[in-house]
């Protein structure tokens, strides 16, 4: 089991300082989410040999390692130019993962083309079917590269992706039929995945390699009035990434079910809500995750 920190709330720090803080907070592993000086959102990674060597040295100096890297590119875009750039960036990211000795890449199924472009386009290109077809083309290109390099790609269904529910996501991952492609389960998305927490987690048995841990409220509860968004009829989608205990996830069910399916992958703290107390939040999450691991795995 690798317990990792997603340092997004600490992204103002340099990469060497991220390594230092990660160790000070009690983590041995970093889950490096997108940041402007490494894997940038949507565009070419900002990485060159000196940056790679500096980052690797800082990890050695502070006794931490990379558990995962998170590239975010529009591989599900039906727009050919966006798709081609995304695949070029994915190929570069695979090279970087090898350079960084990181064997796990995590990402999302994707929301299709860039939102501004899709909103203005009335051609139907942004339909779930078109996005899925683009995704399958990406898999045809990338899976052989991942297999050749011995890397694992773990994919999550995210709210607003062309696939949101965990059963459908797992079905697609099984259809890819490669040991290089596995599933991520993101706890704060649980109420989008399905209505039964334990059943949703069990659906991932044998393909689950990566879990993100943060709490959230059930947006479907209280007659779907847990959140009130104005104006009425708004299509806004709401979820949180809170500290354990601040939302409505049943953490005993969550961790017990992970143990029941013999999960032994990456558990990452993925809280975004508390930048004003980021260090105390990350430290608290490290202790809470360990407490549940000790309870159910030992």
mmCIF file of C-alpha atoms in Angstrom, residues 51-245:
data_model
loop_
_atom_site.group_PDB
_atom_site.id
_atom_site.type_symbol
_atom_site.label_atom_id
_atom_site.label_comp_id
_atom_site.label_asym_id
_atom_site.label_seq_id
_atom_site.Cartn_x
_atom_site.Cartn_y
_atom_site.Cartn_z
ATOM 1 C CA UNK A 51 14.250 20.138 -13.990
ATOM 2 C CA UNK A 52 14.052 16.343 -14.053
ATOM 3 C CA UNK A 53 17.405 15.989 -12.306
ATOM 4 C CA UNK A 54 16.582 18.656 -9.706
ATOM 5 C CA UNK A 55 13.254 17.001 -8.900
ATOM 6 C CA UNK A 56 14.790 13.527 -8.651
ATOM 7 C CA UNK A 57 17.577 14.828 -6.405
ATOM 8 C CA UNK A 58 15.058 16.510 -4.094
ATOM 9 C CA UNK A 59 13.091 13.280 -3.811
ATOM 10 C CA UNK A 60 16.257 11.375 -2.904
ATOM 11 C CA UNK A 61 17.324 14.032 -0.408
ATOM 12 C CA UNK A 62 13.963 13.965 1.395
ATOM 13 C CA UNK A 63 13.278 10.247 1.130
ATOM 14 C CA UNK A 64 10.116 10.423 -0.978
ATOM 15 C CA UNK A 65 9.119 8.948 -4.335
ATOM 16 C CA UNK A 66 6.524 9.438 -7.035
ATOM 17 C CA UNK A 67 3.501 7.186 -6.636
ATOM 18 C CA UNK A 68 1.788 8.591 -9.726
ATOM 19 C CA UNK A 69 1.713 11.330 -12.331
ATOM 20 C CA UNK A 70 -1.528 12.910 -13.575
ATOM 21 C CA UNK A 71 -1.548 14.049 -17.210
ATOM 22 C CA UNK A 72 -4.664 15.891 -18.374
ATOM 23 C CA UNK A 73 -5.055 16.095 -22.155
ATOM 24 C CA UNK A 74 -8.084 16.107 -24.448
ATOM 25 C CA UNK A 75 -7.767 12.549 -25.756
ATOM 26 C CA UNK A 76 -11.588 12.360 -25.960
ATOM 27 C CA UNK A 77 -11.938 15.456 -28.112
ATOM 28 C CA UNK A 78 -13.754 14.906 -31.422
ATOM 29 C CA UNK A 79 -11.846 17.870 -32.871
ATOM 30 C CA UNK A 80 -8.933 16.368 -34.858
ATOM 31 C CA UNK A 81 -6.478 19.147 -34.035
ATOM 32 C CA UNK A 82 -7.153 18.906 -30.273
ATOM 33 C CA UNK A 83 -6.965 15.114 -30.360
ATOM 34 C CA UNK A 84 -3.654 15.082 -32.228
ATOM 35 C CA UNK A 85 -2.062 17.539 -29.798
ATOM 36 C CA UNK A 86 -3.352 15.482 -26.874
ATOM 37 C CA UNK A 87 -1.782 12.302 -28.261
ATOM 38 C CA UNK A 88 1.534 14.083 -28.868
ATOM 39 C CA UNK A 89 1.475 15.303 -25.260
ATOM 40 C CA UNK A 90 0.614 11.822 -23.996
ATOM 41 C CA UNK A 91 3.575 10.362 -25.865
ATOM 42 C CA UNK A 92 5.880 12.926 -24.262
ATOM 43 C CA UNK A 93 4.356 12.206 -20.838
ATOM 44 C CA UNK A 94 5.049 8.484 -21.233
ATOM 45 C CA UNK A 95 8.700 9.348 -21.882
ATOM 46 C CA UNK A 96 8.720 11.541 -18.773
ATOM 47 C CA UNK A 97 7.218 8.791 -16.609
ATOM 48 C CA UNK A 98 10.062 6.521 -17.683
ATOM 49 C CA UNK A 99 12.620 9.251 -16.952
ATOM 50 C CA UNK A 100 11.084 9.813 -13.501
ATOM 51 C CA UNK A 101 10.926 6.084 -12.640
ATOM 52 C CA UNK A 102 7.170 6.420 -12.135
ATOM 53 C CA UNK A 103 5.194 3.413 -13.324
ATOM 54 C CA UNK A 104 1.658 4.764 -12.686
ATOM 55 C CA UNK A 105 -0.149 7.404 -14.740
ATOM 56 C CA UNK A 106 -3.635 8.524 -13.712
ATOM 57 C CA UNK A 107 -6.179 10.462 -15.751
ATOM 58 C CA UNK A 108 -9.874 10.928 -16.576
ATOM 59 C CA UNK A 109 -12.046 9.668 -19.417
ATOM 60 C CA UNK A 110 -12.491 13.302 -20.401
ATOM 61 C CA UNK A 111 -15.203 15.797 -21.233
ATOM 62 C CA UNK A 112 -14.543 15.971 -24.956
ATOM 63 C CA UNK A 113 -13.392 19.113 -26.697
ATOM 64 C CA UNK A 114 -12.412 22.366 -25.027
ATOM 65 C CA UNK A 115 -15.553 23.756 -23.319
ATOM 66 C CA UNK A 116 -15.569 27.132 -25.070
ATOM 67 C CA UNK A 117 -15.241 25.550 -28.490
ATOM 68 C CA UNK A 118 -17.798 22.848 -27.782
ATOM 69 C CA UNK A 119 -20.336 25.367 -26.474
ATOM 70 C CA UNK A 120 -20.115 27.338 -29.700
ATOM 71 C CA UNK A 121 -20.224 24.286 -31.978
ATOM 72 C CA UNK A 122 -23.688 23.080 -33.018
ATOM 73 C CA UNK A 123 -22.449 20.173 -35.156
ATOM 74 C CA UNK A 124 -22.986 17.496 -32.507
ATOM 75 C CA UNK A 125 -19.262 16.775 -32.170
ATOM 76 C CA UNK A 126 -19.432 16.946 -28.381
ATOM 77 C CA UNK A 127 -21.899 14.051 -28.001
ATOM 78 C CA UNK A 128 -20.939 11.204 -25.647
ATOM 79 C CA UNK A 129 -20.668 8.875 -28.647
ATOM 80 C CA UNK A 130 -18.251 11.155 -30.469
ATOM 81 C CA UNK A 131 -16.138 11.557 -27.324
ATOM 82 C CA UNK A 132 -16.063 7.811 -26.738
ATOM 83 C CA UNK A 133 -14.991 7.154 -30.316
ATOM 84 C CA UNK A 134 -12.108 9.611 -29.912
ATOM 85 C CA UNK A 135 -11.121 7.909 -26.657
ATOM 86 C CA UNK A 136 -10.984 4.482 -28.323
ATOM 87 C CA UNK A 137 -8.710 5.868 -31.036
ATOM 88 C CA UNK A 138 -6.461 7.176 -28.252
ATOM 89 C CA UNK A 139 -6.365 3.737 -26.618
ATOM 90 C CA UNK A 140 -5.406 2.127 -29.935
ATOM 91 C CA UNK A 141 -2.402 4.455 -30.077
ATOM 92 C CA UNK A 142 -1.340 4.626 -26.425
ATOM 93 C CA UNK A 143 -1.898 1.154 -24.984
ATOM 94 C CA UNK A 144 0.917 -0.445 -27.056
ATOM 95 C CA UNK A 145 3.289 2.302 -25.851
ATOM 96 C CA UNK A 146 2.280 1.785 -22.222
ATOM 97 C CA UNK A 147 2.714 -1.976 -22.544
ATOM 98 C CA UNK A 148 6.124 -1.571 -24.160
ATOM 99 C CA UNK A 149 7.366 0.713 -21.367
ATOM 100 C CA UNK A 150 5.865 -1.363 -18.533
ATOM 101 C CA UNK A 151 3.624 1.475 -17.342
ATOM 102 C CA UNK A 152 0.115 1.380 -15.894
ATOM 103 C CA UNK A 153 -2.587 3.875 -16.831
ATOM 104 C CA UNK A 154 -5.396 4.198 -14.287
ATOM 105 C CA UNK A 155 -8.520 5.988 -15.504
ATOM 106 C CA UNK A 156 -11.366 7.545 -13.501
ATOM 107 C CA UNK A 157 -14.885 8.499 -14.561
ATOM 108 C CA UNK A 158 -15.261 12.131 -13.512
ATOM 109 C CA UNK A 159 -18.486 14.134 -13.131
ATOM 110 C CA UNK A 160 -19.273 15.601 -16.571
ATOM 111 C CA UNK A 161 -17.098 13.058 -18.402
ATOM 112 C CA UNK A 162 -18.761 11.170 -21.233
ATOM 113 C CA UNK A 163 -18.940 8.316 -18.735
ATOM 114 C CA UNK A 164 -19.695 9.112 -15.072
ATOM 115 C CA UNK A 165 -20.847 5.858 -13.491
ATOM 116 C CA UNK A 166 -18.369 3.311 -12.194
ATOM 117 C CA UNK A 167 -20.039 0.228 -13.708
ATOM 118 C CA UNK A 168 -19.828 1.665 -17.218
ATOM 119 C CA UNK A 169 -16.231 2.784 -16.669
ATOM 120 C CA UNK A 170 -15.155 -0.645 -15.468
ATOM 121 C CA UNK A 171 -16.869 -2.244 -18.461
ATOM 122 C CA UNK A 172 -14.832 -0.050 -20.817
ATOM 123 C CA UNK A 173 -11.583 -0.788 -18.967
ATOM 124 C CA UNK A 174 -12.250 -4.526 -19.132
ATOM 125 C CA UNK A 175 -13.018 -4.172 -22.843
ATOM 126 C CA UNK A 176 -9.611 -2.567 -23.424
ATOM 127 C CA UNK A 177 -8.322 -5.889 -22.079
ATOM 128 C CA UNK A 178 -4.793 -4.823 -21.188
ATOM 129 C CA UNK A 179 -2.925 -5.166 -17.909
ATOM 130 C CA UNK A 180 -1.571 -1.698 -18.678
ATOM 131 C CA UNK A 181 -5.002 -0.057 -18.197
ATOM 132 C CA UNK A 182 -6.668 -0.083 -14.803
ATOM 133 C CA UNK A 183 -9.327 1.794 -12.824
ATOM 134 C CA UNK A 184 -9.201 4.648 -10.329
ATOM 135 C CA UNK A 185 -11.884 5.137 -7.676
ATOM 136 C CA UNK A 186 -12.284 8.730 -6.504
ATOM 137 C CA UNK A 187 -14.078 8.796 -3.144
ATOM 138 C CA UNK A 188 -15.519 12.336 -3.467
ATOM 139 C CA UNK A 189 -17.176 11.255 -6.726
ATOM 140 C CA UNK A 190 -18.911 8.306 -5.056
ATOM 141 C CA UNK A 191 -22.402 9.785 -5.239
ATOM 142 C CA UNK A 192 -22.015 10.163 -9.013
ATOM 143 C CA UNK A 193 -20.774 6.586 -9.410
ATOM 144 C CA UNK A 194 -23.918 4.958 -8.009
ATOM 145 C CA UNK A 195 -26.259 4.800 -5.033
ATOM 146 C CA UNK A 196 -24.560 1.928 -3.156
ATOM 147 C CA UNK A 197 -21.024 2.706 -1.954
ATOM 148 C CA UNK A 198 -19.973 -0.876 -1.293
ATOM 149 C CA UNK A 199 -21.447 -2.129 -4.556
ATOM 150 C CA UNK A 200 -19.632 0.592 -6.519
ATOM 151 C CA UNK A 201 -16.295 -0.358 -4.990
ATOM 152 C CA UNK A 202 -16.892 -4.091 -5.505
ATOM 153 C CA UNK A 203 -17.491 -3.418 -9.192
ATOM 154 C CA UNK A 204 -13.802 -2.486 -9.495
ATOM 155 C CA UNK A 205 -12.449 -5.780 -8.114
ATOM 156 C CA UNK A 206 -9.374 -7.002 -10.013
ATOM 157 C CA UNK A 207 -8.967 -3.740 -11.984
ATOM 158 C CA UNK A 208 -8.618 -1.196 -9.155
ATOM 159 C CA UNK A 209 -5.096 0.138 -8.682
ATOM 160 C CA UNK A 210 -5.567 3.720 -7.459
ATOM 161 C CA UNK A 211 -7.916 5.404 -4.947
ATOM 162 C CA UNK A 212 -8.242 9.072 -4.083
ATOM 163 C CA UNK A 213 -9.458 9.899 -0.588
ATOM 164 C CA UNK A 214 -11.518 12.973 0.303
ATOM 165 C CA UNK A 215 -15.007 13.497 1.680
ATOM 166 C CA UNK A 216 -18.101 14.987 0.068
ATOM 167 C CA UNK A 217 -21.815 15.503 0.607
ATOM 168 C CA UNK A 218 -24.468 13.505 -1.235
ATOM 169 C CA UNK A 219 -25.760 15.945 -3.842
ATOM 170 C CA UNK A 220 -28.800 13.692 -4.455
ATOM 171 C CA UNK A 221 -29.951 13.716 -0.830
ATOM 172 C CA UNK A 222 -32.787 15.689 0.766
ATOM 173 C CA UNK A 223 -34.974 15.458 -2.343
ATOM 174 C CA UNK A 224 -31.960 16.670 -4.365
ATOM 175 C CA UNK A 225 -31.952 19.858 -2.312
ATOM 176 C CA UNK A 226 -28.684 19.235 -0.467
ATOM 177 C CA UNK A 227 -27.397 22.042 -2.680
ATOM 178 C CA UNK A 228 -29.553 24.901 -3.889
ATOM 179 C CA UNK A 229 -28.141 26.455 -7.042
ATOM 180 C CA UNK A 230 -29.618 29.540 -8.632
ATOM 181 C CA UNK A 231 -31.206 30.191 -11.029
ATOM 182 C CA UNK A 232 -33.599 27.222 -10.793
ATOM 183 C CA UNK A 233 -32.889 24.679 -13.493
ATOM 184 C CA UNK A 234 -29.178 25.458 -13.569
ATOM 185 C CA UNK A 235 -27.065 22.612 -14.952
ATOM 186 C CA UNK A 236 -24.231 23.271 -12.483
ATOM 187 C CA UNK A 237 -22.654 20.109 -11.027
ATOM 188 C CA UNK A 238 -21.433 20.192 -7.432
ATOM 189 C CA UNK A 239 -19.065 18.013 -5.437
ATOM 190 C CA UNK A 240 -16.380 18.673 -2.838
ATOM 191 C CA UNK A 241 -12.963 17.351 -1.832
ATOM 192 C CA UNK A 242 -13.144 17.719 1.966
ATOM 193 C CA UNK A 243 -11.291 16.278 4.950
ATOM 194 C CA UNK A 244 -12.457 12.862 6.099
ATOM 195 C CA UNK A 245 -15.446 13.315 8.419
#
